[in-house]
PDB file of C-alpha atoms in Angstrom:
ATOM      1  CA  UNK U   1     147.554 -53.394  14.576  1.00 66.00           C
ATOM      2  CA  UNK U   2     148.124 -50.231  12.533  1.00 67.00           C
ATOM      3  CA  UNK U   3     148.740 -52.309   9.389  1.00 67.00           C
ATOM      4  CA  UNK U   4     145.344 -54.047   9.862  1.00 69.00           C
ATOM      5  CA  UNK U   5     143.607 -50.664  10.060  1.00 63.00           C
ATOM      6  CA  UNK U   6     145.357 -49.446   6.903  1.00 69.00           C
ATOM      7  CA  UNK U   7     144.435 -52.610   4.988  1.00 66.00           C
ATOM      8  CA  UNK U   8     140.858 -52.419   6.270  1.00 62.00           C
ATOM      9  CA  UNK U   9     140.632 -48.752   5.201  1.00 58.00           C
ATOM     10  CA  UNK U  10     141.960 -49.593   1.718  1.00 69.00           C
ATOM     11  CA  UNK U  11     139.470 -52.456   1.325  1.00 61.00           C
ATOM     12  CA  UNK U  12     136.656 -50.162   2.462  1.00 59.00           C
ATOM     13  CA  UNK U  13     137.642 -47.429  -0.009  1.00 59.00           C
ATOM     14  CA  UNK U  14     137.864 -49.877  -2.904  1.00 68.00           C
ATOM     15  CA  UNK U  15     134.491 -51.379  -2.004  1.00 60.00           C
ATOM     16  CA  UNK U  16     132.892 -47.941  -1.710  1.00 52.00           C
ATOM     17  CA  UNK U  17     134.300 -46.954  -5.111  1.00 54.00           C
ATOM     18  CA  UNK U  18     132.969 -50.130  -6.792  1.00 51.00           C
ATOM     19  CA  UNK U  19     129.561 -49.583  -5.166  1.00 52.00           C
ATOM     20  CA  UNK U  20     129.495 -45.945  -6.316  1.00 49.00           C
ATOM     21  CA  UNK U  21     130.246 -47.044  -9.897  1.00 51.00           C
ATOM     22  CA  UNK U  22     127.322 -49.490  -9.825  1.00 50.00           C
ATOM     23  CA  UNK U  23     124.955 -46.890  -8.376  1.00 45.00           C
ATOM     24  CA  UNK U  24     126.042 -44.431 -11.043  1.00 46.00           C
ATOM     25  CA  UNK U  25     125.065 -46.943 -13.735  1.00 47.00           C
ATOM     26  CA  UNK U  26     121.564 -47.238 -12.286  1.00 45.00           C
ATOM     27  CA  UNK U  27     120.790 -43.553 -11.771  1.00 45.00           C
ATOM     28  CA  UNK U  28     118.518 -41.441 -13.906  1.00 59.00           C
ATOM     29  CA  UNK U  29     119.726 -39.721 -16.997  1.00 87.00           C
ATOM     30  CA  UNK U  30     122.097 -42.457 -18.183  1.00 93.00           C
ATOM     31  CA  UNK U  31     122.243 -42.770 -21.973  1.00 94.00           C
ATOM     32  CA  UNK U  32     123.124 -45.878 -23.957  1.00 95.00           C
ATOM     33  CA  UNK U  33     123.913 -45.659 -27.663  1.00 95.00           C
ATOM     34  CA  UNK U  34     123.299 -42.275 -29.296  1.00 96.00           C
ATOM     35  CA  UNK U  35     122.533 -39.395 -26.953  1.00 94.00           C
ATOM     36  CA  UNK U  36     118.834 -38.518 -26.919  1.00 94.00           C
ATOM     37  CA  UNK U  37     116.470 -36.413 -24.844  1.00 92.00           C
ATOM     38  CA  UNK U  38     112.895 -36.972 -23.692  1.00 92.00           C
ATOM     39  CA  UNK U  39     111.263 -34.121 -25.644  1.00 93.00           C
ATOM     40  CA  UNK U  40     108.217 -35.084 -27.731  1.00 93.00           C
ATOM     41  CA  UNK U  41     108.374 -38.790 -26.872  1.00 95.00           C
ATOM     42  CA  UNK U  42     105.223 -40.820 -27.542  1.00 93.00           C
ATOM     43  CA  UNK U  43     103.877 -43.242 -24.975  1.00 93.00           C
ATOM     44  CA  UNK U  44     104.321 -46.886 -26.018  1.00 92.00           C
ATOM     45  CA  UNK U  45     100.517 -47.175 -26.136  1.00 89.00           C
ATOM     46  CA  UNK U  46     100.269 -44.391 -28.746  1.00 89.00           C
ATOM     47  CA  UNK U  47     102.776 -45.965 -31.141  1.00 88.00           C
ATOM     48  CA  UNK U  48     100.354 -48.505 -32.623  1.00 82.00           C
ATOM     49  CA  UNK U  49      97.932 -45.811 -33.805  1.00 82.00           C
ATOM     50  CA  UNK U  50     100.840 -43.962 -35.450  1.00 84.00           C
ATOM     51  CA  UNK U  51     101.871 -47.219 -37.150  1.00 80.00           C
ATOM     52  CA  UNK U  52      98.436 -47.900 -38.706  1.00 76.00           C
ATOM     53  CA  UNK U  53      99.282 -46.007 -41.873  1.00 71.00           C
ATOM     54  CA  UNK U  54     102.900 -47.079 -42.326  1.00 80.00           C
ATOM     55  CA  UNK U  55     105.139 -50.149 -42.134  1.00 82.00           C
ATOM     56  CA  UNK U  56     108.073 -48.298 -40.551  1.00 88.00           C
ATOM     57  CA  UNK U  57     108.261 -45.140 -38.495  1.00 91.00           C
ATOM     58  CA  UNK U  58     111.122 -43.084 -37.081  1.00 93.00           C
ATOM     59  CA  UNK U  59     109.986 -42.421 -33.529  1.00 93.00           C
ATOM     60  CA  UNK U  60     110.879 -41.463 -29.997  1.00 96.00           C
ATOM     61  CA  UNK U  61     108.944 -43.492 -27.441  1.00 95.00           C
ATOM     62  CA  UNK U  62     108.773 -43.613 -23.657  1.00 95.00           C
ATOM     63  CA  UNK U  63     107.755 -46.529 -21.491  1.00 95.00           C
ATOM     64  CA  UNK U  64     108.455 -48.666 -18.441  1.00 96.00           C
ATOM     65  CA  UNK U  65     110.979 -51.522 -18.718  1.00 96.00           C
ATOM     66  CA  UNK U  66     109.415 -54.891 -17.895  1.00 94.00           C
ATOM     67  CA  UNK U  67     112.289 -57.186 -18.785  1.00 91.00           C
ATOM     68  CA  UNK U  68     115.884 -57.146 -20.035  1.00 92.00           C
ATOM     69  CA  UNK U  69     117.626 -60.066 -21.755  1.00 86.00           C
ATOM     70  CA  UNK U  70     119.297 -62.004 -18.956  1.00 81.00           C
ATOM     71  CA  UNK U  71     122.151 -63.249 -21.146  1.00 78.00           C
ATOM     72  CA  UNK U  72     123.742 -59.942 -22.089  1.00 80.00           C
ATOM     73  CA  UNK U  73     121.125 -57.191 -22.251  1.00 80.00           C
ATOM     74  CA  UNK U  74     120.667 -57.536 -26.015  1.00 86.00           C
ATOM     75  CA  UNK U  75     116.917 -56.684 -25.864  1.00 89.00           C
ATOM     76  CA  UNK U  76     114.333 -55.327 -23.467  1.00 94.00           C
ATOM     77  CA  UNK U  77     110.545 -55.252 -23.264  1.00 92.00           C
ATOM     78  CA  UNK U  78     108.486 -52.151 -22.553  1.00 95.00           C
ATOM     79  CA  UNK U  79     105.090 -52.245 -20.853  1.00 93.00           C
ATOM     80  CA  UNK U  80     102.124 -51.687 -23.137  1.00 88.00           C
ATOM     81  CA  UNK U  81      98.522 -51.007 -22.036  1.00 84.00           C
ATOM     82  CA  UNK U  82      97.190 -53.731 -24.350  1.00 80.00           C
ATOM     83  CA  UNK U  83      99.081 -56.357 -22.336  1.00 82.00           C
ATOM     84  CA  UNK U  84     101.501 -57.196 -25.152  1.00 83.00           C
ATOM     85  CA  UNK U  85     104.935 -55.806 -24.249  1.00 89.00           C
ATOM     86  CA  UNK U  86     106.954 -54.188 -27.032  1.00 91.00           C
ATOM     87  CA  UNK U  87     110.343 -55.768 -27.693  1.00 88.00           C
ATOM     88  CA  UNK U  88     113.220 -53.361 -28.252  1.00 95.00           C
ATOM     89  CA  UNK U  89     116.525 -54.378 -29.827  1.00 93.00           C
ATOM     90  CA  UNK U  90     119.581 -52.187 -30.298  1.00 94.00           C
ATOM     91  CA  UNK U  91     120.991 -50.989 -33.601  1.00 93.00           C
ATOM     92  CA  UNK U  92     123.831 -53.170 -34.843  1.00 91.00           C
ATOM     93  CA  UNK U  93     124.187 -54.631 -31.325  1.00 88.00           C
ATOM     94  CA  UNK U  94     126.113 -51.422 -30.670  1.00 91.00           C
ATOM     95  CA  UNK U  95     125.156 -51.318 -26.985  1.00 93.00           C
ATOM     96  CA  UNK U  96     123.441 -53.435 -24.365  1.00 93.00           C
ATOM     97  CA  UNK U  97     121.210 -52.675 -21.402  1.00 94.00           C
ATOM     98  CA  UNK U  98     121.941 -53.538 -17.759  1.00 93.00           C
ATOM     99  CA  UNK U  99     119.399 -55.756 -16.014  1.00 89.00           C
ATOM    100  CA  UNK U 100     119.043 -53.267 -13.136  1.00 92.00           C
ATOM    101  CA  UNK U 101     116.798 -50.972 -15.212  1.00 94.00           C
ATOM    102  CA  UNK U 102     113.729 -53.223 -14.893  1.00 94.00           C
ATOM    103  CA  UNK U 103     110.934 -51.058 -13.479  1.00 95.00           C
ATOM    104  CA  UNK U 104     112.515 -47.808 -14.686  1.00 95.00           C
ATOM    105  CA  UNK U 105     111.098 -45.534 -17.361  1.00 96.00           C
ATOM    106  CA  UNK U 106     113.121 -45.041 -20.516  1.00 96.00           C
ATOM    107  CA  UNK U 107     112.999 -43.020 -23.711  1.00 97.00           C
ATOM    108  CA  UNK U 108     114.041 -44.834 -26.875  1.00 97.00           C
ATOM    109  CA  UNK U 109     114.702 -43.387 -30.308  1.00 97.00           C
ATOM    110  CA  UNK U 110     114.869 -45.378 -33.499  1.00 96.00           C
ATOM    111  CA  UNK U 111     112.711 -47.205 -36.029  1.00 95.00           C
ATOM    112  CA  UNK U 112     109.523 -49.097 -35.259  1.00 93.00           C
ATOM    113  CA  UNK U 113     108.213 -51.686 -37.694  1.00 90.00           C
ATOM    114  CA  UNK U 114     105.287 -54.035 -37.905  1.00 83.00           C
ATOM    115  CA  UNK U 115     106.762 -57.496 -38.371  1.00 82.00           C
ATOM    116  CA  UNK U 116     106.008 -61.154 -38.034  1.00 84.00           C
ATOM    117  CA  UNK U 117     108.326 -62.813 -35.531  1.00 82.00           C
ATOM    118  CA  UNK U 118     109.052 -66.433 -36.451  1.00 88.00           C
ATOM    119  CA  UNK U 119     108.598 -69.351 -34.076  1.00 88.00           C
ATOM    120  CA  UNK U 120     112.379 -69.906 -34.052  1.00 89.00           C
ATOM    121  CA  UNK U 121     113.012 -66.273 -33.083  1.00 86.00           C
ATOM    122  CA  UNK U 122     110.311 -66.371 -30.386  1.00 85.00           C
ATOM    123  CA  UNK U 123     111.902 -69.518 -28.947  1.00 88.00           C
ATOM    124  CA  UNK U 124     115.314 -67.830 -29.009  1.00 85.00           C
ATOM    125  CA  UNK U 125     113.925 -64.833 -27.091  1.00 81.00           C
ATOM    126  CA  UNK U 126     112.255 -67.158 -24.576  1.00 85.00           C
ATOM    127  CA  UNK U 127     115.562 -68.951 -24.048  1.00 84.00           C
ATOM    128  CA  UNK U 128     117.333 -65.594 -23.547  1.00 79.00           C
ATOM    129  CA  UNK U 129     114.694 -64.723 -20.958  1.00 77.00           C
ATOM    130  CA  UNK U 130     115.446 -67.900 -19.017  1.00 81.00           C
ATOM    131  CA  UNK U 131     112.111 -69.620 -19.733  1.00 84.00           C
ATOM    132  CA  UNK U 132     111.810 -73.343 -19.006  1.00 87.00           C
ATOM    133  CA  UNK U 133     112.069 -75.987 -21.749  1.00 87.00           C
ATOM    134  CA  UNK U 134     108.356 -76.678 -21.282  1.00 91.00           C
ATOM    135  CA  UNK U 135     107.433 -73.010 -21.830  1.00 88.00           C
ATOM    136  CA  UNK U 136     109.671 -72.820 -24.901  1.00 88.00           C
ATOM    137  CA  UNK U 137     108.156 -76.023 -26.345  1.00 88.00           C
ATOM    138  CA  UNK U 138     104.658 -74.444 -26.183  1.00 89.00           C
ATOM    139  CA  UNK U 139     105.690 -71.716 -28.648  1.00 89.00           C
ATOM    140  CA  UNK U 140     104.342 -72.902 -32.003  1.00 89.00           C
ATOM    141  CA  UNK U 141     102.822 -69.870 -33.747  1.00 90.00           C
ATOM    142  CA  UNK U 142     104.514 -66.847 -35.323  1.00 89.00           C
ATOM    143  CA  UNK U 143     103.488 -63.502 -33.855  1.00 84.00           C
ATOM    144  CA  UNK U 144     102.703 -60.225 -35.598  1.00 80.00           C
ATOM    145  CA  UNK U 145     103.943 -57.339 -33.484  1.00 80.00           C
ATOM    146  CA  UNK U 146     105.540 -53.928 -33.473  1.00 84.00           C
ATOM    147  CA  UNK U 147     109.286 -54.228 -33.109  1.00 86.00           C
ATOM    148  CA  UNK U 148     111.590 -51.363 -32.289  1.00 94.00           C
ATOM    149  CA  UNK U 149     115.277 -50.976 -33.133  1.00 96.00           C
ATOM    150  CA  UNK U 150     116.698 -48.288 -30.870  1.00 96.00           C
ATOM    151  CA  UNK U 151     119.734 -46.215 -31.760  1.00 97.00           C
ATOM    152  CA  UNK U 152     119.670 -44.602 -28.323  1.00 96.00           C
ATOM    153  CA  UNK U 153     118.130 -45.213 -24.898  1.00 96.00           C
ATOM    154  CA  UNK U 154     117.787 -42.712 -22.084  1.00 96.00           C
ATOM    155  CA  UNK U 155     117.072 -44.172 -18.634  1.00 96.00           C
ATOM    156  CA  UNK U 156     114.908 -41.703 -16.716  1.00 90.00           C
TER     157      UNK U 156
END
């Protein structure tokens, strides 16, 4: 009977430790990539007006995460007031984002560019997002958008 209690206590402690590690990953203030802070961050909505006069801009932006790549966290989308989410990728695939940050606010720092995303790339992103074959087949037009390559992400 005593051995059962000891084994049960060990299992409980291991489970509690694993749970604590997962909670720690999801808490505020976690940084991925280069360490950044939230000072002077633009709202996602304000980035487009800053981009009107340039093709590329070093920027720090804040926004709410709408989606994270379900395959390995290799991109995320931030909410934008115009209804078109901004896709964020990560410099040199140096880090990836956990899926449990959807709905959280983040600050990203890096380079934003106006680019045309090809049909093939849009289909690839749709596949990464787990879209159906029918939804992917409907993608037939390239899209001009602001893309962002982050060197650091701070989950708020």
